[in-house]
Every structure is written in C-alpha cells, then in structure tokens.
CSV table of C-alpha atoms (C1' of nucleotides) in Angstrom, one decimal:
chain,number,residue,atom,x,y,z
Z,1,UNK,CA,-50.6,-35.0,-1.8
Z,2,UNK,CA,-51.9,-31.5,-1.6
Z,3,UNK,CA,-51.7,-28.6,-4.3
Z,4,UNK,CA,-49.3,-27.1,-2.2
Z,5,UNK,CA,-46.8,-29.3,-3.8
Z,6,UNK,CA,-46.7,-28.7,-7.1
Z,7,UNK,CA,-47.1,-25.0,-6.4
Z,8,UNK,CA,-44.2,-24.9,-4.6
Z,9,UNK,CA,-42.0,-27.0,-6.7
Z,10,UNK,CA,-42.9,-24.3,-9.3
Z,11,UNK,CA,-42.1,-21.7,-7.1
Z,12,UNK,CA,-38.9,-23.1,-6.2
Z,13,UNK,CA,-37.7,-23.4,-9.7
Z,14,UNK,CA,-38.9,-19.9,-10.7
Z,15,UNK,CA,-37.1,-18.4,-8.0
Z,16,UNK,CA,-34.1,-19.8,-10.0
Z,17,UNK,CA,-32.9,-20.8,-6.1
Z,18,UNK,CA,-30.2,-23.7,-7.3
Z,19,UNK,CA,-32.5,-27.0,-7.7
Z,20,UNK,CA,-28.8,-28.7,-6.8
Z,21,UNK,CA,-26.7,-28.3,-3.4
Z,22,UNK,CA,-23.0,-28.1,-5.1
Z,23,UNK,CA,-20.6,-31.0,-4.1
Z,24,UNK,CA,-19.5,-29.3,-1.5
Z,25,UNK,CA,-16.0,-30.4,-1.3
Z,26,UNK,CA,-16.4,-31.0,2.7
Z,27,UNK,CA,-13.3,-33.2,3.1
Z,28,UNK,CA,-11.1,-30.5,0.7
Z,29,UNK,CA,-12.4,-27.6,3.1
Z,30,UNK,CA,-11.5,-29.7,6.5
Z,31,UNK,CA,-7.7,-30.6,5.1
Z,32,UNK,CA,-7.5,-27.0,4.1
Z,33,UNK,CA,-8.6,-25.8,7.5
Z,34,UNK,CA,-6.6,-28.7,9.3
Z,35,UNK,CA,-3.3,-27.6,7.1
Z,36,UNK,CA,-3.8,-23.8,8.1
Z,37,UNK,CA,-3.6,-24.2,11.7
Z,38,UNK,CA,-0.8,-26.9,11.4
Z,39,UNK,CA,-2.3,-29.6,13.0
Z,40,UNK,CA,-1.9,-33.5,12.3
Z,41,UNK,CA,-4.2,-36.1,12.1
Z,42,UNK,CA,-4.3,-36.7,15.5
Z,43,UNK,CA,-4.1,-33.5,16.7
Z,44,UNK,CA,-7.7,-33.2,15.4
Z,45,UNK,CA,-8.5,-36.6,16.9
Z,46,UNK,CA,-7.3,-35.1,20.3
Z,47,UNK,CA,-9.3,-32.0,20.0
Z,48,UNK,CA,-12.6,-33.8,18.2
Z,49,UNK,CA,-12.7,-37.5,19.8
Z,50,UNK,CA,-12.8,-38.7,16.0
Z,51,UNK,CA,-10.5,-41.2,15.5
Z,52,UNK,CA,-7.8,-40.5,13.0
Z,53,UNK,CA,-8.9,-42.4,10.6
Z,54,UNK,CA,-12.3,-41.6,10.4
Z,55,UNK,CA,-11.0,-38.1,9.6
Z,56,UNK,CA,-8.5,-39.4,7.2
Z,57,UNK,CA,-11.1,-40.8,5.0
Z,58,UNK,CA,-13.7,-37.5,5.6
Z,59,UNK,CA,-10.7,-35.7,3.9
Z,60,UNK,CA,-10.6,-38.1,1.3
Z,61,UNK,CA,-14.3,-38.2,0.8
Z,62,UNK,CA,-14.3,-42.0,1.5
Z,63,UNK,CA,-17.1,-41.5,4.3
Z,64,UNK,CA,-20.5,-38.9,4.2
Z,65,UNK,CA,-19.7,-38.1,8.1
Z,66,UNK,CA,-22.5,-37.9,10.2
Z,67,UNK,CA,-24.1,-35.2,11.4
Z,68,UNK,CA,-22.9,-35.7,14.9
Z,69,UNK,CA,-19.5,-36.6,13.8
Z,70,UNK,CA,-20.0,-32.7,12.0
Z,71,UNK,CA,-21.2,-31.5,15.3
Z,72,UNK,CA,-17.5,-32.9,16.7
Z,73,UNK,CA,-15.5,-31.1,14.0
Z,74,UNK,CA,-17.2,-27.7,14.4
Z,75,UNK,CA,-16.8,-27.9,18.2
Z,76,UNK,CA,-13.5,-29.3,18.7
Z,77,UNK,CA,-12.1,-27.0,15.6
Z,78,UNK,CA,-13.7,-24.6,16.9
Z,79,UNK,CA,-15.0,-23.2,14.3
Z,80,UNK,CA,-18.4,-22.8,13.0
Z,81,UNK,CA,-20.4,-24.8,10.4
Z,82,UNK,CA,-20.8,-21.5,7.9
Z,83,UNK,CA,-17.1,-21.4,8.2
Z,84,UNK,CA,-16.5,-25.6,7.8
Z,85,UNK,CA,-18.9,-25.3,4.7
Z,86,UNK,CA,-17.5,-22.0,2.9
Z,87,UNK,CA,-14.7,-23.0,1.0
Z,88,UNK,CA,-15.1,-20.1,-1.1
Z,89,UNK,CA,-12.5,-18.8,0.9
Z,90,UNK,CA,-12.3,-15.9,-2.3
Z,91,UNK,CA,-14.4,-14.2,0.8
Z,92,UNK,CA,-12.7,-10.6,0.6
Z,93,UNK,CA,-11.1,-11.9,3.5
Z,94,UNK,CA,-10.4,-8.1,4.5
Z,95,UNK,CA,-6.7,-8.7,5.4
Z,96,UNK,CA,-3.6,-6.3,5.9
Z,97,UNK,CA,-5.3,-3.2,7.4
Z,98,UNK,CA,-3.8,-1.7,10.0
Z,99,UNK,CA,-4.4,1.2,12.5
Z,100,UNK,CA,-2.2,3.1,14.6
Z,101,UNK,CA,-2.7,5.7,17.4
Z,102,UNK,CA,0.1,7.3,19.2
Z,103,UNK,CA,-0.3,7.5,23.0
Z,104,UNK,CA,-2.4,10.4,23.2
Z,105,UNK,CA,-3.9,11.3,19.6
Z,106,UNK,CA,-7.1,9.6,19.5
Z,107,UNK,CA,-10.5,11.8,18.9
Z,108,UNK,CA,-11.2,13.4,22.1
Z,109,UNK,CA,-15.1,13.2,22.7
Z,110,UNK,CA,-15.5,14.9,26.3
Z,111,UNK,CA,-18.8,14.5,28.1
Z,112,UNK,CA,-20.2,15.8,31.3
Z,113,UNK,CA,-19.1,12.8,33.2
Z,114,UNK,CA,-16.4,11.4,30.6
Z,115,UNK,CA,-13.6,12.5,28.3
Z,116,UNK,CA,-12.9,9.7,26.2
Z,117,UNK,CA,-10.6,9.0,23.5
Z,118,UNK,CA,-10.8,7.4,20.6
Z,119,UNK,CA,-8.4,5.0,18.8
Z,120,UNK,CA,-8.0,4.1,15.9
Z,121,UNK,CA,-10.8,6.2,14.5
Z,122,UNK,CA,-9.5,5.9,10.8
Z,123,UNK,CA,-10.1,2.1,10.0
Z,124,UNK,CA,-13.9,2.1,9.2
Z,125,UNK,CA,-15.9,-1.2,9.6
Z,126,UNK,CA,-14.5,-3.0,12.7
Z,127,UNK,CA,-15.7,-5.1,14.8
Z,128,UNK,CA,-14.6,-3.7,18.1
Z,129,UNK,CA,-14.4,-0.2,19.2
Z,130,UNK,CA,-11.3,0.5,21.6
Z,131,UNK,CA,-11.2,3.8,23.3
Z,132,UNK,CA,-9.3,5.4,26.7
Z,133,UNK,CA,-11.4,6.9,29.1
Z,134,UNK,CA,-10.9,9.8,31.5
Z,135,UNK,CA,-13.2,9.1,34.3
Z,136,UNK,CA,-14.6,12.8,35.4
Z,137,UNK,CA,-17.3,11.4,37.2
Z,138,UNK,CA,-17.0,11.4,41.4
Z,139,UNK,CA,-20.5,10.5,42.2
Z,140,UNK,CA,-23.4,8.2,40.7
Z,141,UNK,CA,-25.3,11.1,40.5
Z,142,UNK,CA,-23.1,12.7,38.3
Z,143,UNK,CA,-25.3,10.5,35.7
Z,144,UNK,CA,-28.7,11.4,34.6
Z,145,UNK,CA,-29.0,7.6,33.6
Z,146,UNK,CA,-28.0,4.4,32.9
Z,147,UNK,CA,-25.0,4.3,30.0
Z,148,UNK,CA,-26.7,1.6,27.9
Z,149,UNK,CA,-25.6,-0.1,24.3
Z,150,UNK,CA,-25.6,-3.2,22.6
Z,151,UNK,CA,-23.1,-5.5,22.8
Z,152,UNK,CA,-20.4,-6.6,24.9
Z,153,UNK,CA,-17.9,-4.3,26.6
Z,154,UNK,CA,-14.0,-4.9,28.0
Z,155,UNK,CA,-12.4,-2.6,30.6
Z,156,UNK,CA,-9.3,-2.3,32.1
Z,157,UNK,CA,-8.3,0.2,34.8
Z,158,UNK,CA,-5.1,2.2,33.6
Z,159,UNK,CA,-4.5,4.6,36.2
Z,160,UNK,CA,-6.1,5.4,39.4
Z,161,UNK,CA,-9.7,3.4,40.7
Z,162,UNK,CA,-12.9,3.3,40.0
Z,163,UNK,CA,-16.6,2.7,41.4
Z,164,UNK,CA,-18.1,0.7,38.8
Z,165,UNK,CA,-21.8,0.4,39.2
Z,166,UNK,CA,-24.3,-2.1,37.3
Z,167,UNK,CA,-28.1,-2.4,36.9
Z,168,UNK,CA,-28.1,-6.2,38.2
Z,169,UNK,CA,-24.8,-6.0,41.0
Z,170,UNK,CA,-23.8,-4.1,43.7
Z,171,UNK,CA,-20.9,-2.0,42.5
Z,172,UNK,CA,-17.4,-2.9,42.3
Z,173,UNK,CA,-14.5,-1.2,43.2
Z,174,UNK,CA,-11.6,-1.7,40.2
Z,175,UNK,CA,-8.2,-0.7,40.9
Z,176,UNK,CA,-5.1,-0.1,38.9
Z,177,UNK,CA,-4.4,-3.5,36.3
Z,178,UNK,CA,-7.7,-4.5,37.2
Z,179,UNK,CA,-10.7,-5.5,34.1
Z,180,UNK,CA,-13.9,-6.7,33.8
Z,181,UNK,CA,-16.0,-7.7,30.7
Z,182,UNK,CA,-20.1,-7.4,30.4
Z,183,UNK,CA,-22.8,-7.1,28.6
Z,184,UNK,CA,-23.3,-3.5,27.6
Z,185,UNK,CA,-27.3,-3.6,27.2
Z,186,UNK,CA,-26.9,-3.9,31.3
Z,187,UNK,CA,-26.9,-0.7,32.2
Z,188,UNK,CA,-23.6,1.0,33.7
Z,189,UNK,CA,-21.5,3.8,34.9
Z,190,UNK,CA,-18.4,4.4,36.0
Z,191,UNK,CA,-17.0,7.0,39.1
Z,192,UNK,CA,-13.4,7.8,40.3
Z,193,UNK,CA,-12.8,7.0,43.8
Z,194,UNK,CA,-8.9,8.1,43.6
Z,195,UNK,CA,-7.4,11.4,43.9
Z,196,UNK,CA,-7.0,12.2,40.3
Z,197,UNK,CA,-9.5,11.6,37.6
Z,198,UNK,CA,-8.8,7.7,36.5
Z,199,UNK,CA,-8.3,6.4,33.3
Z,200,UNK,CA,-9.8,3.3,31.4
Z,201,UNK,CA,-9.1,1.5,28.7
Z,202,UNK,CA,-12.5,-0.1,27.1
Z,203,UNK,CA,-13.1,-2.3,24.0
Z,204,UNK,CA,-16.7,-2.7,22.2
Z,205,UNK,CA,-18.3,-4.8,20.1
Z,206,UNK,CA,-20.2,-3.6,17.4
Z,207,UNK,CA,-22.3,-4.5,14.7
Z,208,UNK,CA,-24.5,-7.5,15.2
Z,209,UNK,CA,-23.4,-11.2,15.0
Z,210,UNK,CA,-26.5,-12.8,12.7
K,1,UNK,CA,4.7,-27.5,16.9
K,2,UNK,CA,4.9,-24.1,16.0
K,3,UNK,CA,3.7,-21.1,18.1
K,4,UNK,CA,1.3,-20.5,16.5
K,5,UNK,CA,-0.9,-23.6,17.7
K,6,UNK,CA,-0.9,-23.1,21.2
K,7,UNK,CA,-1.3,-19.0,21.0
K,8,UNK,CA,-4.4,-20.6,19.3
K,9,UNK,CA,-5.0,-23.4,21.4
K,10,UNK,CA,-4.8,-20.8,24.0
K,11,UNK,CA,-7.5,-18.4,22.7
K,12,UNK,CA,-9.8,-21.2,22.0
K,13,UNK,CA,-9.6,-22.3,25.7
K,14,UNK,CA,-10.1,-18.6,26.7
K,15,UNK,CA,-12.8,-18.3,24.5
K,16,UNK,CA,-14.9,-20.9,26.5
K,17,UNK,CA,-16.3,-22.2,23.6
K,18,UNK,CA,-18.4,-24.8,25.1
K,19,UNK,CA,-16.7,-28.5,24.8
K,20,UNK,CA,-20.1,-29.5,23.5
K,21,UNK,CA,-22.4,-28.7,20.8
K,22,UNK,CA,-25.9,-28.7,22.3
K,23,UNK,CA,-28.5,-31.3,21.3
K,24,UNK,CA,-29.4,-29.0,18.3
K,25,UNK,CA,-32.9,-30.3,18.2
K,26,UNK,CA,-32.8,-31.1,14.3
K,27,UNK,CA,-35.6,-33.6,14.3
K,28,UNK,CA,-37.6,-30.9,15.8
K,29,UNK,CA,-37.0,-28.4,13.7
K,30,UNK,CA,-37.3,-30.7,10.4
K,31,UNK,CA,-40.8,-31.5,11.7
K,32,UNK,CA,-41.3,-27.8,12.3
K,33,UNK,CA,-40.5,-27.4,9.0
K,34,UNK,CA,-42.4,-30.0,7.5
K,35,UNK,CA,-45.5,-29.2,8.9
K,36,UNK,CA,-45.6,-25.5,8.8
K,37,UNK,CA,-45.5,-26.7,4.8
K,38,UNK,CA,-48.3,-29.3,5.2
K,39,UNK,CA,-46.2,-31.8,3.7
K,40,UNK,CA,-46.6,-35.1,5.1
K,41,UNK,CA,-43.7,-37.7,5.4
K,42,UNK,CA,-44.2,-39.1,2.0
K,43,UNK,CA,-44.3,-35.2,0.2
K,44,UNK,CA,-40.4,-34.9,2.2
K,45,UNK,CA,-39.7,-38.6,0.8
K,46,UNK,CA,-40.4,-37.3,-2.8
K,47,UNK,CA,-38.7,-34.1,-2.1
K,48,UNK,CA,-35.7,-35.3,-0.4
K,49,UNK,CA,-35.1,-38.9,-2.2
K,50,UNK,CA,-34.9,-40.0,1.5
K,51,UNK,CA,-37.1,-43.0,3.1
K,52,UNK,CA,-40.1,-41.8,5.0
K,53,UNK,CA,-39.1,-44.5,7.9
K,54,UNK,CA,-35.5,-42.6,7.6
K,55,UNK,CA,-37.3,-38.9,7.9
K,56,UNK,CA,-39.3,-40.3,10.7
K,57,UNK,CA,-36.6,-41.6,12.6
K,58,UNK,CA,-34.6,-38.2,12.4
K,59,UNK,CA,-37.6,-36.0,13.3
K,60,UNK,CA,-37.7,-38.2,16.8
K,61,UNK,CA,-33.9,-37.5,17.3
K,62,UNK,CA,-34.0,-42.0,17.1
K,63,UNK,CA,-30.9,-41.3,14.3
K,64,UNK,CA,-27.9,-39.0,13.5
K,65,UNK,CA,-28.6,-38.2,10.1
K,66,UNK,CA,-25.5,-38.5,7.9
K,67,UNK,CA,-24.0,-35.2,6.1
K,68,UNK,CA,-25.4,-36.9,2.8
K,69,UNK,CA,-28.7,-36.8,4.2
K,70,UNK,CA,-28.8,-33.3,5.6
K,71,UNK,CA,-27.5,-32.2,2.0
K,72,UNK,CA,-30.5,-34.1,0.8
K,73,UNK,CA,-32.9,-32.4,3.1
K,74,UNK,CA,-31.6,-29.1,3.0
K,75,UNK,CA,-31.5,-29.6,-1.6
K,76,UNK,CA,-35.2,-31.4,-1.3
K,77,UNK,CA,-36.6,-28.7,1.3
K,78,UNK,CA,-34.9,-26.0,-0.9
K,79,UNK,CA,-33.9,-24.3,2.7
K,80,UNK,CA,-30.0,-23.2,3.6
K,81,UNK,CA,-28.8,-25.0,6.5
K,82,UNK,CA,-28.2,-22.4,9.3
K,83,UNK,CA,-32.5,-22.1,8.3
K,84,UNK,CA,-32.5,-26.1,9.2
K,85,UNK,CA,-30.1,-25.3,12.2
K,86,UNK,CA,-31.0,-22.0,13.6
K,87,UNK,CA,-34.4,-22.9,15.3
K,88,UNK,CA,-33.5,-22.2,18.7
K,89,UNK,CA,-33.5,-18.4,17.3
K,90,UNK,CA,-35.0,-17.9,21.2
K,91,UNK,CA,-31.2,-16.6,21.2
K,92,UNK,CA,-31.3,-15.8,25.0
K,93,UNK,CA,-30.5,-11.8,24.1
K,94,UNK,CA,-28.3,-12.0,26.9
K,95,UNK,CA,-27.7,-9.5,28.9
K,96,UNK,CA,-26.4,-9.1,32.4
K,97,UNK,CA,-23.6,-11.3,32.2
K,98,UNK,CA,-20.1,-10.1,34.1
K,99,UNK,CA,-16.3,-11.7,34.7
K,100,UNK,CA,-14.1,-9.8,36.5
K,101,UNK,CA,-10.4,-10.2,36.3
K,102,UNK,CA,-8.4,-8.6,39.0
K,103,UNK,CA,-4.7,-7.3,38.0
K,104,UNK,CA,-3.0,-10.8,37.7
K,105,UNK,CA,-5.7,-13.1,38.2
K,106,UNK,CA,-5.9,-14.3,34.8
K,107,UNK,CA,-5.7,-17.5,33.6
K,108,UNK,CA,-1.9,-18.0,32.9
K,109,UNK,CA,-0.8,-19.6,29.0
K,110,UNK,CA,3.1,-19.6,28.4
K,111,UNK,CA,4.3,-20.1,25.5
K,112,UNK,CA,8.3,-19.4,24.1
K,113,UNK,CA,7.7,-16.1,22.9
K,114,UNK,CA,4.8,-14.9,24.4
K,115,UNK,CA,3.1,-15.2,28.5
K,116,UNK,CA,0.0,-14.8,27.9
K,117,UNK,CA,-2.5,-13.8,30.7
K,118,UNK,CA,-6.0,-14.6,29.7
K,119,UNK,CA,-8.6,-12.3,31.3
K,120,UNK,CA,-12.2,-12.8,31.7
K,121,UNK,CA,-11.9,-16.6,30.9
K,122,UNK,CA,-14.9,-17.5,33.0
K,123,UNK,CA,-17.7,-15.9,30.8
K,124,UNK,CA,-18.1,-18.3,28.1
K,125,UNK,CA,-19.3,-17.0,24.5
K,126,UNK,CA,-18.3,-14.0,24.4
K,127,UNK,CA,-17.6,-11.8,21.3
K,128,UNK,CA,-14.2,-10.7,22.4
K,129,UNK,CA,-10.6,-12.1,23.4
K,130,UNK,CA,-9.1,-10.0,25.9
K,131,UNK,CA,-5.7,-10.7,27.7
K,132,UNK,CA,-2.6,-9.3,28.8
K,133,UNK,CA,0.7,-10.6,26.9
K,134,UNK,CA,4.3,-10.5,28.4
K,135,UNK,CA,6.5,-10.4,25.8
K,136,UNK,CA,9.6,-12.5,25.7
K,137,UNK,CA,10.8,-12.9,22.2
K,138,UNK,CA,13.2,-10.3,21.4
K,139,UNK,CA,14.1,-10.9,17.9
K,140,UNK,CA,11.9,-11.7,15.1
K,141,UNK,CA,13.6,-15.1,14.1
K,142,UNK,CA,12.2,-16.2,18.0
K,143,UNK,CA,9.2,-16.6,16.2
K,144,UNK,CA,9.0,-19.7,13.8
K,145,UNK,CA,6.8,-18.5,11.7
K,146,UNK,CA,4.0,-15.5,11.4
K,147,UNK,CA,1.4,-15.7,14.3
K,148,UNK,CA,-2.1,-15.6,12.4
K,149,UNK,CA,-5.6,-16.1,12.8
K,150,UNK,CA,-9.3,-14.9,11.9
K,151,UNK,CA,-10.5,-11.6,13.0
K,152,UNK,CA,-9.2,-8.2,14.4
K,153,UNK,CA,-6.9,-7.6,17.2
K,154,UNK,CA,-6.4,-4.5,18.9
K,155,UNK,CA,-3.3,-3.6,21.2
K,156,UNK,CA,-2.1,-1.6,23.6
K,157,UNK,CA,1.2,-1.3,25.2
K,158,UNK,CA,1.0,-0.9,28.9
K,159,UNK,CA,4.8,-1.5,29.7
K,160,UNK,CA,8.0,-1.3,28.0
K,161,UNK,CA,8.4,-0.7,23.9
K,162,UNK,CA,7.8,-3.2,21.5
K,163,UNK,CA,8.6,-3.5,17.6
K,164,UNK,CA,5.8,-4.8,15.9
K,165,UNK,CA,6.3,-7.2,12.8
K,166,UNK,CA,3.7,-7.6,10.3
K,167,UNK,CA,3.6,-9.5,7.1
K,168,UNK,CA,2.8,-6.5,4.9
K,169,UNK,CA,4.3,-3.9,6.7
K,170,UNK,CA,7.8,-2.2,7.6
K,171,UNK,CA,8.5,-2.9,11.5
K,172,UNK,CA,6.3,-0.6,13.7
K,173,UNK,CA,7.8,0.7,16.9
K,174,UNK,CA,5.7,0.9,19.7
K,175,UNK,CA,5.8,2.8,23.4
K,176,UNK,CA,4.2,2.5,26.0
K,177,UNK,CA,0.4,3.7,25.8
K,178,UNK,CA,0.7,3.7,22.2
K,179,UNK,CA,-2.1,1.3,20.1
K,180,UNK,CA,-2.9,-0.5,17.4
K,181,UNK,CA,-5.8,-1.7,15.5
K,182,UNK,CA,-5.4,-4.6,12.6
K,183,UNK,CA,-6.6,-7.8,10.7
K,184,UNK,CA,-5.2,-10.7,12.4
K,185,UNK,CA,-5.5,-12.7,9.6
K,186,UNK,CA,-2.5,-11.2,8.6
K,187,UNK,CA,0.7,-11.7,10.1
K,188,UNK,CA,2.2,-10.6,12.9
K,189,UNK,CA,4.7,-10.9,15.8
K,190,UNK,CA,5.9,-8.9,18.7
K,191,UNK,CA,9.3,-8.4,20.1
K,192,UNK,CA,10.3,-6.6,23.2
K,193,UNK,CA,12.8,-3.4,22.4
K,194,UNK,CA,13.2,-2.3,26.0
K,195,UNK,CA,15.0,-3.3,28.9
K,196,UNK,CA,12.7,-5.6,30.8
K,197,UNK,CA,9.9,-7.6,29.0
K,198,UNK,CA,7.3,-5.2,27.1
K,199,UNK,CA,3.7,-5.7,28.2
K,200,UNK,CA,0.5,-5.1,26.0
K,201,UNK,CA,-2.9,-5.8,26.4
K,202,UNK,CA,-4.6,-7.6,23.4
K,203,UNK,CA,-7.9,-7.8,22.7
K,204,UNK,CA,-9.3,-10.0,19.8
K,205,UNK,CA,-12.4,-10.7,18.1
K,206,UNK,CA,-13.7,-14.1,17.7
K,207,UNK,CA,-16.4,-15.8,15.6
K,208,UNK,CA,-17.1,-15.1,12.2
K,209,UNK,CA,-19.4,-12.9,10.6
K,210,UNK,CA,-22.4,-14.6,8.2
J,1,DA,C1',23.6,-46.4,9.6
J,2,DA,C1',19.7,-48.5,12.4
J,3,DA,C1',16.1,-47.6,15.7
J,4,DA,C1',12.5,-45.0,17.2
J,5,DT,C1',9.0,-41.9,16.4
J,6,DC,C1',5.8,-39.7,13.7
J,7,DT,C1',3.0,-38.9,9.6
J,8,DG,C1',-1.2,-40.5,6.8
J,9,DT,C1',-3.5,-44.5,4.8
J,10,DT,C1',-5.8,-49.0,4.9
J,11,DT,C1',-7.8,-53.1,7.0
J,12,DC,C1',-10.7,-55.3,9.6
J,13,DC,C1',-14.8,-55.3,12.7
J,14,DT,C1',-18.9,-53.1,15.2
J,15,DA,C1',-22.0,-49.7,15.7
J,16,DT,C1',-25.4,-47.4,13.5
J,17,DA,C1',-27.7,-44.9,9.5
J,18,DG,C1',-30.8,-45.8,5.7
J,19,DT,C1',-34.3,-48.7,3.3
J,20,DG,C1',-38.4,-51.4,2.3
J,21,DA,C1',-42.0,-53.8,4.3
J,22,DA,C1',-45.1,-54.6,7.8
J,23,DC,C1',-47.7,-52.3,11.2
J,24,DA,C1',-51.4,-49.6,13.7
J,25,DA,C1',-54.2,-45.6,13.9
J,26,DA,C1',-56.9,-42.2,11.6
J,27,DA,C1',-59.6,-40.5,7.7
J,28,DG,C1',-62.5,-41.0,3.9
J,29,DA,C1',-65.4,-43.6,0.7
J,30,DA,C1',-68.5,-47.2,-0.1
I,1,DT,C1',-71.0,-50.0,9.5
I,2,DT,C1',-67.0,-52.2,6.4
I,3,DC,C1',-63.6,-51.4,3.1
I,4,DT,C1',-60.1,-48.5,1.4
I,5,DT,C1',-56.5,-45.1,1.6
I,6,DT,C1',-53.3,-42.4,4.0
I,7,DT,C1',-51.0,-41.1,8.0
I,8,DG,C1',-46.8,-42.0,11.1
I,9,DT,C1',-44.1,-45.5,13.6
I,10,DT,C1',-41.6,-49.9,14.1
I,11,DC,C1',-39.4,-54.0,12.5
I,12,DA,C1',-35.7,-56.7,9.8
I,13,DC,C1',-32.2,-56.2,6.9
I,14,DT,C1',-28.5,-53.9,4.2
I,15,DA,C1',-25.3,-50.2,3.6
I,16,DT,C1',-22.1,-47.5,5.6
I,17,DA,C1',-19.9,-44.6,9.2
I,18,DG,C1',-16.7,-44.9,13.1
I,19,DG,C1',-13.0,-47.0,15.8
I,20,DA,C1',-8.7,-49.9,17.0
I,21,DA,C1',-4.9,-51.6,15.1
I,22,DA,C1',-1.9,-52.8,11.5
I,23,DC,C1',0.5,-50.7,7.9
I,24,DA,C1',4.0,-48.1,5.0
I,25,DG,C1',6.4,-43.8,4.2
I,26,DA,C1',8.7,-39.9,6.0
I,27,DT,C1',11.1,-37.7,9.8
I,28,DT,C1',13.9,-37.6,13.9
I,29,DT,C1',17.0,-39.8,17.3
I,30,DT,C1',20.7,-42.4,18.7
DNA sequence: AAAATCTGTTTCCTATAGTGAACAAAAGAA
DNA sequence: TTCTTTTGTTCACTATAGGAAACAGATTTT
C-alpha cells in the first residue's frame, strides 16, 4: 500500500471533513416527500415500478434500497437525488414573496431595435426574468448582431407577428397566441412583419444550474 | 385526489423529464476515482469496509450497489455523492435546441379547476414550465386545498380578470395584461372574476438549485 | 349495518448484492 | 529462472433487496 494512504487519511481528518456520513434518515425524507404531494403507496409504485411494499419498508428503514431502486425513486418522483437526500428541509426555503406589475408599469429599457419592459423588477434573486417586448425592428438588418445570452428563453406573441430568425434555422414566422422556447446562447432576433410594432411576452432563465 | 396532484402530474409530464435515469456509469467513475488516487482495490476495501470482489464487481457495472454501500464509498472515499455521480460533467452545453408551440397547439391537461394548455412540451429538460391556463374555478372553495410546489411561477393574464389567492396574502385582483412574479412553494389558487373563463399564461421554474 | 374498496404492513419466495476464497496474471525478490 | 507477493477477476455461498399476495385497519359505498 503506498504512502499516499496514510497521507491522505491524515489529510482527510485535518480537513475536519466529517470522518462519518450522518444516518441519513432516507426512508423519513421519502414518507415526508411522499406525504407532501399526497400520494399513496401505490401511487408511487405507479409512478416508480417499485412495488409497494418495497417502498413501505424503504420508509420504514427495513431495506438499504439499491442504487437502482434510488435511480427509480428520483426519476419517477421526479425529483433529484440532492433533493431525496436533504432532509434539512430548514433550507431558507425562500417562500411567500411576491411580485406584482400592473399592465403597463414595468422598467421601460428601449433599444434601437426593442423597447422592452420589465416586470417585476423589484423581487431580486429569481430565477427567471419575464419581460414584454415592443418589437421596433422591421428588418434583420436592423441588428448589428446576433442577440446572444445564456440560458433558455420563452416567448409568446401578444399582439401583432413576428419574423423570428435563429443562428441554426430558417426563420419563423410567429403570429398572434403563438410561442416558442430555445436556447438563448443560439443566437436570435426578432422583426415585425405586421402593420404595427408587435408585442412579446418573454421569460429567461438566469443564474446557472450547478 | 386532490388538485393538486395532477396540476403536478401535469407539469412533470410537461417537463419531459426523461422516464429513465441514464446508465450513470458509476463503476466507471468509482474506478476513475480510484485510480486517479493510486489506490488499488484492497486501499478502497480498507477505506470503504467493502469487499474488494464487491468494489470490483461495481466498477464493471456486474452489480447495483445497495444505498448502504454507496454511503460506504462515498464515507470511505471522503467524496460527496453528486462528486461520485456527476462524472459525465461533458454536460452537452446545449445550445440550439427549439419547440415551437403554435396558438392552441399545446398539449391539453384538464383538470376541475384549471385547463391547462402545456406549451413547448416536446423539448425535454428544460429549465422552464411554460403553459397557458383557462381558468374555471370561480370561487376559492373550488379548490380543495392550496395548489403548491417548488420553485417560482410567473403570470400573466391574457384574457378576462382573475382574483388571485395566496396563503399569505389578502386576495389580489388581476386584469388583463397585468403580472405577477412569486414563490410557488407557497400557496396559491386562481379564480376567474369576469364573465367568460379568465386566461393567463404561467410560466414556472423547475429543478432545484444545489 | 354489511360489503366493497382503499390504506399501509407483513409474509413468503426469488432475484441479486455482498463476502471470502480460489484464481490467473503481473511484478518483484530470491 | 523460480518463488513470493500483489494485482484484479471469478466462483460459491450467504445475506438481503425486491416483488406478489395475503393481511388487517381504515374509509367509502350500498
């Protein structure tokens, strides 16, 4: 056995990382997550093709479930394992904020080629960034370049229609009640084709998932 | 079975969470692990209290190691298990996806109170929920009990007015174009105030942060 | 009320994970 | 070379996880 070993062992117990993985009170956290959502027994057979009394006895600690029994439970709870193994659910589980914006009072931010609006530009770390969109723009070449940012984007035509053109497609034409999601690294841009300037509704992500 | 389920069973369906967890190479990445240490099966053995022919066997995918075991591993190795999970980290930075939803297209989820049309339901993984909600209930006690889940939800009202009921909150009126950013976790119902059924346009967040 | 349906638990049984020993191949040590 | 020692894999066996069905308690129906 080489050096490495014992060095590391050392190493390991200076950090002062936890020698010991807590209990970790799997079966508690399933039954709490199972109880949330309301579900029986078998309604968490049905969704994980684990028979019901498999997971009665995982609740009840009886069984160490296997790994690809876990693999079940995560996908057919959907949920994911960080979630199935945090029962510290003290997790400032940011809850109860709320954000209004009257038709018409977002931040105006006007551009060249767009005049957007934001909403609900008071509540500070969220995950997605809604915002209406006056579409100036009447030609591709109204844009110097690519619109380009990370993260996912949601769209929905209000009023009027639009040219939507995309690095990788051809471009679209999106009327009236009409929405598209994509990837917002792929560069974009959007033109009016109708007689007044049309307006969009669009929702990004932010932040990064880890 | 309350409402709440199938709004939920709904959203998990529209998520397109896929059915199946991948293989999640585990073995592999154990013996990536292992070796980039230098430790040879026995060193893991010591570490892990686990029998070498039991490491062996999970490094060549021959076994589905049982939670026990991965608690072992994960204690012995002194790693965190999303390290012991997360080795396909060649996270595709995808880019260049697309799902377009034309006006009524969407994937169609009824439920008592609420119609729920699910847009962009062919992209899978994606970081946002969006869909268009007609909304039948037209007095709070419609609702069983609060509507609830993980994450933020943003709303827009596109037709009709709506009164919109929240656990920690006095009863918020809203027209049409008006919007609305909050934590879902906390709860909330919608009732239609107007003549004909109110429609908004929701758009959630799903997965969880680290 | 009884009957029928659900809930969760428990009882088998089988499928399989985990162990120790035997094994073959490689690496030193003589 | 030959004899050890150490590597990883495979075998045979034991321990245990997973599944079908029986079970009892609670709830709903009739």
């Amino acid at each position: 056995m080489p050096d490495t070993t014992d060095q590391d062992a050392a190493l390991r117990i200076a950090s002062g990382r936890k020698p010991f993985v807590e209990p970790l009170r799997l079966g508690e956290r399933l039954r709490e997550i199972r109880l949330s959502n309301q579900w029986t027994l078998e309604d968490v057979s049905q969704r994980t093709g684990l028979a019901r009394s498999t997971l009665s006895k995982i609740e009840n600690d009886q069984i160490s479930p296997t790994f690809t029994a876990v693999q079940k439970l995560i996908g057919g709870l959907d949920i994911d394992l960080p979630q199935l193994l945090s029962p510290p659910r003290q997790q400032t589980r940011t809850m109860g904020r709320r954000d209004l914006t009257r038709r018409g009072q977002g931040d105006l931010h006007p551009t060249p080629t767009y005049e957007h609006e934001l909403l609900s530009c008071e509540l500070a770390q969220k995950r997605m960034i809604p915002f209406k969109t006056i579409v100036r723009a009447r030609a591709f070449e109204d844009f110097s370049e690519w619109v380009r940012h990370d993260g996912e984007e949601f769209l929905m035509v209000l009023e009027g229609e639009i040219l939507l053109y995309s690095e990788f497609y051809e471009p679209l034409r999106l009327e009236c009640g009409d929405s598209i999601y994509f990837d917002s690294a792929m560069g974009h841009a959007l033109v009016s084709t109708s007689e007044q300037d049309a307006v969009v509704l669009s929702v990004c992500t932010r932040g990064e998932a880890a």
